[in-house]
CSV table of N, CA and C in Angstrom, one decimal:
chain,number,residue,atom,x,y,z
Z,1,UNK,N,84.0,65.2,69.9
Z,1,UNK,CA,83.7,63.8,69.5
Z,1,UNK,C,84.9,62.9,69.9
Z,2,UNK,N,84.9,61.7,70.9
Z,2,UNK,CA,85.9,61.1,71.3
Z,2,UNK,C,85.9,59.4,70.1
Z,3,UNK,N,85.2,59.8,69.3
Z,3,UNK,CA,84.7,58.9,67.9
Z,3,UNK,C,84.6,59.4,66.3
Z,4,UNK,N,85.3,58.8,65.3
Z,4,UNK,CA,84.9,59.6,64.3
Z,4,UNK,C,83.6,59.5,63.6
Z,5,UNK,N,82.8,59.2,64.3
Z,5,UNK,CA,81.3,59.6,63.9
Z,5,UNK,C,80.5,59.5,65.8
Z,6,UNK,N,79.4,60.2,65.2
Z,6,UNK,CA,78.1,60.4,66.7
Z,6,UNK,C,77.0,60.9,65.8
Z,7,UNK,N,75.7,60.4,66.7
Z,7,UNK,CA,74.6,60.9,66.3
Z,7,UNK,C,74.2,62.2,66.9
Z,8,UNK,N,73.5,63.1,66.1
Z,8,UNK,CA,72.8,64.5,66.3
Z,8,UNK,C,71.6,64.7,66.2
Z,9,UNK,N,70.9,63.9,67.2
Z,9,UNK,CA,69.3,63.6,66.9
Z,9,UNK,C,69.1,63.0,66.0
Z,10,UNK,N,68.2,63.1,64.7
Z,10,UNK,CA,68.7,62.0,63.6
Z,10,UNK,C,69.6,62.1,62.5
Z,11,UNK,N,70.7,62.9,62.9
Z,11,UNK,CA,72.0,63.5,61.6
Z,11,UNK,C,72.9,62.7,62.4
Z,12,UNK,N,73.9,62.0,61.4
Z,12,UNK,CA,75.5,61.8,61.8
Z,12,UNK,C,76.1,62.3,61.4
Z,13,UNK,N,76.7,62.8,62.3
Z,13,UNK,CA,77.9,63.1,62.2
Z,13,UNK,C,79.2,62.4,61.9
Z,14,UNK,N,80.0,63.0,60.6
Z,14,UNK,CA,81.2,61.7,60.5
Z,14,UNK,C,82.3,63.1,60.5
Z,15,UNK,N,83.4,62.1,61.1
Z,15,UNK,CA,85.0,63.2,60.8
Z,15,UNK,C,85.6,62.2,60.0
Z,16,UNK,N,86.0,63.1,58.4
Z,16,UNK,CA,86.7,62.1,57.6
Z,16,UNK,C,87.9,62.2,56.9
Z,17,UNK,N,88.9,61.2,57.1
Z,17,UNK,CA,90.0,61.7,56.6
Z,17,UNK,C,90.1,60.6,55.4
Z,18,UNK,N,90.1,61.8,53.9
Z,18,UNK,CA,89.6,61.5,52.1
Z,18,UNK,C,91.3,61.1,51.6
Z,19,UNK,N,91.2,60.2,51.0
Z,19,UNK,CA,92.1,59.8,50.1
Z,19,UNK,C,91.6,59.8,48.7
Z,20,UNK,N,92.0,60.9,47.9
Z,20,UNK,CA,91.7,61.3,46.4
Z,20,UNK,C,92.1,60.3,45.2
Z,21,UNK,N,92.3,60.2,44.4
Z,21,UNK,CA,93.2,59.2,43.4
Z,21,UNK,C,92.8,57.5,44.0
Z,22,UNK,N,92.3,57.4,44.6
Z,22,UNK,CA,92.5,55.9,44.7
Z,22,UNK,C,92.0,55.3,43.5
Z,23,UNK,N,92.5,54.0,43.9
Z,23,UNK,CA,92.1,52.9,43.0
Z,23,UNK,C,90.9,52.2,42.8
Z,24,UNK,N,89.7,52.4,44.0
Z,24,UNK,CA,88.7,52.3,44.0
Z,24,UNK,C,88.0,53.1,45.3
Z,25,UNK,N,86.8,53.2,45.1
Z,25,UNK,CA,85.8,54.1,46.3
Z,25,UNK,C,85.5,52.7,47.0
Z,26,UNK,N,86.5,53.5,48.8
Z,26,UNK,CA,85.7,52.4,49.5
Z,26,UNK,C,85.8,53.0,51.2
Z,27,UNK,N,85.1,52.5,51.6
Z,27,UNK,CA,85.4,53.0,53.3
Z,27,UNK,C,86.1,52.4,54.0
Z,28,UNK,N,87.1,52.7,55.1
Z,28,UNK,CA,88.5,51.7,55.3
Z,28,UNK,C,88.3,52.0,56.9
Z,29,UNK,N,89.2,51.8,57.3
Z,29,UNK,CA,88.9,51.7,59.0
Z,29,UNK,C,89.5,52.8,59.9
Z,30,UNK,N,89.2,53.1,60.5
Z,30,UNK,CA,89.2,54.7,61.9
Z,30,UNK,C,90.6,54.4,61.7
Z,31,UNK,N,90.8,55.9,62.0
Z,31,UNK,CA,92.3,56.5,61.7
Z,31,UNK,C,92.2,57.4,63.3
Z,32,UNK,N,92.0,57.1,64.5
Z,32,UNK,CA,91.9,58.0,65.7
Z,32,UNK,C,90.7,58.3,65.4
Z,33,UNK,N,90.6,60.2,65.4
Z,33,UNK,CA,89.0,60.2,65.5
Z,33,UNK,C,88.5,60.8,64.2
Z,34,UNK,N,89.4,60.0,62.6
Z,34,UNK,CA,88.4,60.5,61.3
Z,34,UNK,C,88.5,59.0,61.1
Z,35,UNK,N,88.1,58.5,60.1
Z,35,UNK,CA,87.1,57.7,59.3
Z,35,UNK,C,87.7,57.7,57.8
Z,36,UNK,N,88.6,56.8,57.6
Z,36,UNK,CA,89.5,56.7,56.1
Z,36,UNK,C,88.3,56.1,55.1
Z,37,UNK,N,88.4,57.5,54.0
Z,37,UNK,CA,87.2,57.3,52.9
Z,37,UNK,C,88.1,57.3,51.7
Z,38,UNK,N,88.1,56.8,50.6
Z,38,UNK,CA,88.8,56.5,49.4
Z,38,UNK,C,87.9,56.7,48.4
Z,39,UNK,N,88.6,57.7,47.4
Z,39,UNK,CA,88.0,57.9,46.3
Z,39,UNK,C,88.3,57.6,45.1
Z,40,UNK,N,88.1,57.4,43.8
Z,40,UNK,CA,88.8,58.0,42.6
Z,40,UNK,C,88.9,58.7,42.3
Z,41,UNK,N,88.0,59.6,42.3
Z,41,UNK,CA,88.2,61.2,41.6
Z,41,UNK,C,89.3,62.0,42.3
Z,42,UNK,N,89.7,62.4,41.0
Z,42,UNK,CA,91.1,63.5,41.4
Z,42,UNK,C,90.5,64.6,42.3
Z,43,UNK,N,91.8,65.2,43.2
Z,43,UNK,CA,91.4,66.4,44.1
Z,43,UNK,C,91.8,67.5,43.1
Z,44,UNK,N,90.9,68.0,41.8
Z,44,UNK,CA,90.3,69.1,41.6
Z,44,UNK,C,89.5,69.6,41.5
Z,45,UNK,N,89.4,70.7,42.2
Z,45,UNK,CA,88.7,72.0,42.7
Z,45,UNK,C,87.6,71.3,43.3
Z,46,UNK,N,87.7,70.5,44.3
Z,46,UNK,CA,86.3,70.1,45.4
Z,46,UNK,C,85.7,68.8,45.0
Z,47,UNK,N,85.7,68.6,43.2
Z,47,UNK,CA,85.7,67.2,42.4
Z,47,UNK,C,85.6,66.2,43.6
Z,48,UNK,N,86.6,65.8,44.1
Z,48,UNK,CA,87.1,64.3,45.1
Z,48,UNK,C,86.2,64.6,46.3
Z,49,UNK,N,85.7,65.8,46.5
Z,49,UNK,CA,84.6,65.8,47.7
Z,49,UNK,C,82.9,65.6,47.2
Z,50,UNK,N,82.9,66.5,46.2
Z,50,UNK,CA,81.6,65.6,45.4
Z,50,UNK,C,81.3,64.4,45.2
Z,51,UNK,N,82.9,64.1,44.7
Z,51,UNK,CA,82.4,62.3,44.6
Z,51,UNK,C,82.6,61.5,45.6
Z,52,UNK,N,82.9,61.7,46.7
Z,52,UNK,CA,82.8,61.3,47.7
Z,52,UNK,C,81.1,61.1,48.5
Z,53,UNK,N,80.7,62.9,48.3
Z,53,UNK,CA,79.6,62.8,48.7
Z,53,UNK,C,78.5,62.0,48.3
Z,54,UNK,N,78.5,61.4,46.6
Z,54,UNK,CA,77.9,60.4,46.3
Z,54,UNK,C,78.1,59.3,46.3
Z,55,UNK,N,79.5,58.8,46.6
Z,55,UNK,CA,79.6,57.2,46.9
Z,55,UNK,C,79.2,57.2,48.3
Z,56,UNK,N,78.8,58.5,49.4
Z,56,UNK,CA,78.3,57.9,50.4
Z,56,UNK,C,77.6,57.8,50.8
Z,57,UNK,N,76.3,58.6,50.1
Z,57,UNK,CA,75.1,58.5,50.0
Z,57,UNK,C,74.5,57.1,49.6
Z,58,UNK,N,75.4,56.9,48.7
Z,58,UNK,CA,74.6,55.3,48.5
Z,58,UNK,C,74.7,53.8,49.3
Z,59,UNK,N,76.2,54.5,49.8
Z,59,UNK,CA,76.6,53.6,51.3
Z,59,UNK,C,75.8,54.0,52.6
Z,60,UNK,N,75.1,54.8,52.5
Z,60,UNK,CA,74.2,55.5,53.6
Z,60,UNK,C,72.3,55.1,53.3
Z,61,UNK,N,72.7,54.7,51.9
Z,61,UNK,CA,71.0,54.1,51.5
Z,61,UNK,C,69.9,56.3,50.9
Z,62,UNK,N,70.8,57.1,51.2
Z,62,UNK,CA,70.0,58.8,51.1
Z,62,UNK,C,70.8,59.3,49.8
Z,63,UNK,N,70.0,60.3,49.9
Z,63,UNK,CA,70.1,61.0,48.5
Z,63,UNK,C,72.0,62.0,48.7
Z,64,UNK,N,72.3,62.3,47.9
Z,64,UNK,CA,73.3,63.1,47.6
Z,64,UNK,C,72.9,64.6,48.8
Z,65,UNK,N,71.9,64.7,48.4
Z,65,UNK,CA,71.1,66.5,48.9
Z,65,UNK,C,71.2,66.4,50.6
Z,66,UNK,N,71.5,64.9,51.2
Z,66,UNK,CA,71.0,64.6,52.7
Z,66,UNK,C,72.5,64.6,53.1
Z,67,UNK,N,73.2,64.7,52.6
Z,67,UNK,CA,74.7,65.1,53.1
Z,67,UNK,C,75.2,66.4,52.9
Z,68,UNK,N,75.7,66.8,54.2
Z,68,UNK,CA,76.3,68.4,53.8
Z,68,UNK,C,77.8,68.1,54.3
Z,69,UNK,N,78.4,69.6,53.5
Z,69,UNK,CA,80.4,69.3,53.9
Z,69,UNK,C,79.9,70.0,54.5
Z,70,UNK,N,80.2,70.2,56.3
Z,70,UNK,CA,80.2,71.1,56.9
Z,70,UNK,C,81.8,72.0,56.8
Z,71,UNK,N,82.7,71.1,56.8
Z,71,UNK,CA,84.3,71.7,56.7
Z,71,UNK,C,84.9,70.5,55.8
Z,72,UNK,N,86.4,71.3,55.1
Z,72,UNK,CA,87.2,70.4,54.5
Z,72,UNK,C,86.8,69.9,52.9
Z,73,UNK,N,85.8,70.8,52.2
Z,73,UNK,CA,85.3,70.5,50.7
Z,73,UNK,C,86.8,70.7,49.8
Z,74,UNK,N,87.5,71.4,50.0
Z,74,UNK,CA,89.2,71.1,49.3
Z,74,UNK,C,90.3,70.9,50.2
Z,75,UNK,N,90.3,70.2,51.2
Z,75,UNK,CA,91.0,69.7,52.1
Z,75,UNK,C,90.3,67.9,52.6
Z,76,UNK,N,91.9,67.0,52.9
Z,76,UNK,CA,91.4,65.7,52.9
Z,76,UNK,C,91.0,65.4,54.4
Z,77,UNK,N,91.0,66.6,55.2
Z,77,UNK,CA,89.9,66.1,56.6
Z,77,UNK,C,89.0,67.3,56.8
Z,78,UNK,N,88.1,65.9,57.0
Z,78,UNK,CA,86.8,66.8,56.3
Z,78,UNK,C,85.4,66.4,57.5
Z,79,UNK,N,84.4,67.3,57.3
Z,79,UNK,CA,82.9,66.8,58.8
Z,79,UNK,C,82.3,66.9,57.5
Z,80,UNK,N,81.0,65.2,57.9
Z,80,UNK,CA,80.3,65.5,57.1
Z,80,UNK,C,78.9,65.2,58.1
Z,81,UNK,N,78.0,65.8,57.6
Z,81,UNK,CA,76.5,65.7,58.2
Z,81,UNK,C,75.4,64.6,57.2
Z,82,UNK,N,75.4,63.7,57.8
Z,82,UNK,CA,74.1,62.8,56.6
Z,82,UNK,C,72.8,63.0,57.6
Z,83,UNK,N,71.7,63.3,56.8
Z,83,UNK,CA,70.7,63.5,57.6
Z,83,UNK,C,70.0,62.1,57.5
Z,84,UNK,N,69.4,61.3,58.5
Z,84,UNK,CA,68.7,60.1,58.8
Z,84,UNK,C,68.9,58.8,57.8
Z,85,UNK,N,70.3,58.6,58.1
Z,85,UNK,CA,70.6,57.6,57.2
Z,85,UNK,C,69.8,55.9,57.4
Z,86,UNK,N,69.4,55.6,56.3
Z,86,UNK,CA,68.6,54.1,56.2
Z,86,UNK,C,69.8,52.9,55.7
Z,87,UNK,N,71.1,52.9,55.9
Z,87,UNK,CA,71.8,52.2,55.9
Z,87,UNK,C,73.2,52.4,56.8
Z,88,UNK,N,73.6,51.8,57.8
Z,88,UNK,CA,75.1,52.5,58.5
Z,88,UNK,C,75.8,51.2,57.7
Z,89,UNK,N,77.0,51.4,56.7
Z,89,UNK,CA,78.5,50.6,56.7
Z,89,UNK,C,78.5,49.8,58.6
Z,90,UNK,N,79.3,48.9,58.3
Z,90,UNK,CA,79.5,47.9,59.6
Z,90,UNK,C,80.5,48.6,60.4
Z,91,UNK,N,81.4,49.6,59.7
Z,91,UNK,CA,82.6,50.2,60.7
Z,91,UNK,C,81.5,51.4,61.6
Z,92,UNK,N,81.0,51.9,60.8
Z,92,UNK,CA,80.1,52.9,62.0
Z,92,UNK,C,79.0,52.1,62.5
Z,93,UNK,N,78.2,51.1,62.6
Z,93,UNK,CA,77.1,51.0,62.7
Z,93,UNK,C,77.9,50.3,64.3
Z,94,UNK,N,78.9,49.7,64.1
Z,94,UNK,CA,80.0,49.3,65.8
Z,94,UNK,C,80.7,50.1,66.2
Z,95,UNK,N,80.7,51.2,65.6
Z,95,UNK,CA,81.1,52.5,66.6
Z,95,UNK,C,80.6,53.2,67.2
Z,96,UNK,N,78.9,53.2,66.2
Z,96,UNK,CA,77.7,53.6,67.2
Z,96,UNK,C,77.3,53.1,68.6
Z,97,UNK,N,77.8,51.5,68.7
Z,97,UNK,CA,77.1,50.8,69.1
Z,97,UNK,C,77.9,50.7,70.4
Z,98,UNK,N,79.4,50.5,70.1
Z,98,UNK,CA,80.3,51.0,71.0
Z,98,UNK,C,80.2,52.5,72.1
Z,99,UNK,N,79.5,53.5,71.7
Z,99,UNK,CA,79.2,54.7,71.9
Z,99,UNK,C,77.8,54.3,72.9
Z,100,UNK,N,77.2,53.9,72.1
Z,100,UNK,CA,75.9,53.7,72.9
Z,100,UNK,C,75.8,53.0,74.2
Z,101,UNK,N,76.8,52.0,74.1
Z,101,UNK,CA,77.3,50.7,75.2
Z,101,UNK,C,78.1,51.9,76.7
Z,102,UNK,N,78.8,52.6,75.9
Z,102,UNK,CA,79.4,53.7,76.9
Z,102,UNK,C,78.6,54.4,78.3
């Protein structure tokens, strides 16, 4: 991936690099080829990837279940798989778009 996200037929693909402890859950802007995600939840034992997976599911418009960690569930660079998301955030939906333009 020369992008930190691409589509896989209808799954995206994101590469993400998680910041645990934040101050608030938010999606922040390309870091090369991962995707700065911010959490609150502390990094224990996988905790800050779970709650990750739910603040992005709802940023994604899908259920919790439609995201998988493919790699990185206790490490802060991480692939994640959302299957047929009904909402893209504005940082990927112009990176897609950029991709597609290519």
């Amino acid at each position: 991936m020369s992008s930190f996200c691409a589509m896989d037929g209808e799954t995206l693909v994101l590469n993400i690099l998680g910041k645990p402890s934040a101050k608030l859950d938010a999606i922040g802007k390309p870091k090369g080829i991962q995707l700065k995600v911010s959490v609150t939840a502390a990094p224990v034992v996988g905790k800050a990837t779970d709650h990750m997976v739910r603040f992005l599911a709802a940023e994604f418009g899908v259920s919790a279940h439609d995201i998988t960690v493919v790699f990185g569930r206790f490490n802060i660079n991480k692939q994640l798989r959302i299957k047929a998301p009904k909402k893209l955030p504005p940082v990927v939906a112009q990176a897609l778009a950029v991709v597609d333009n290519a």
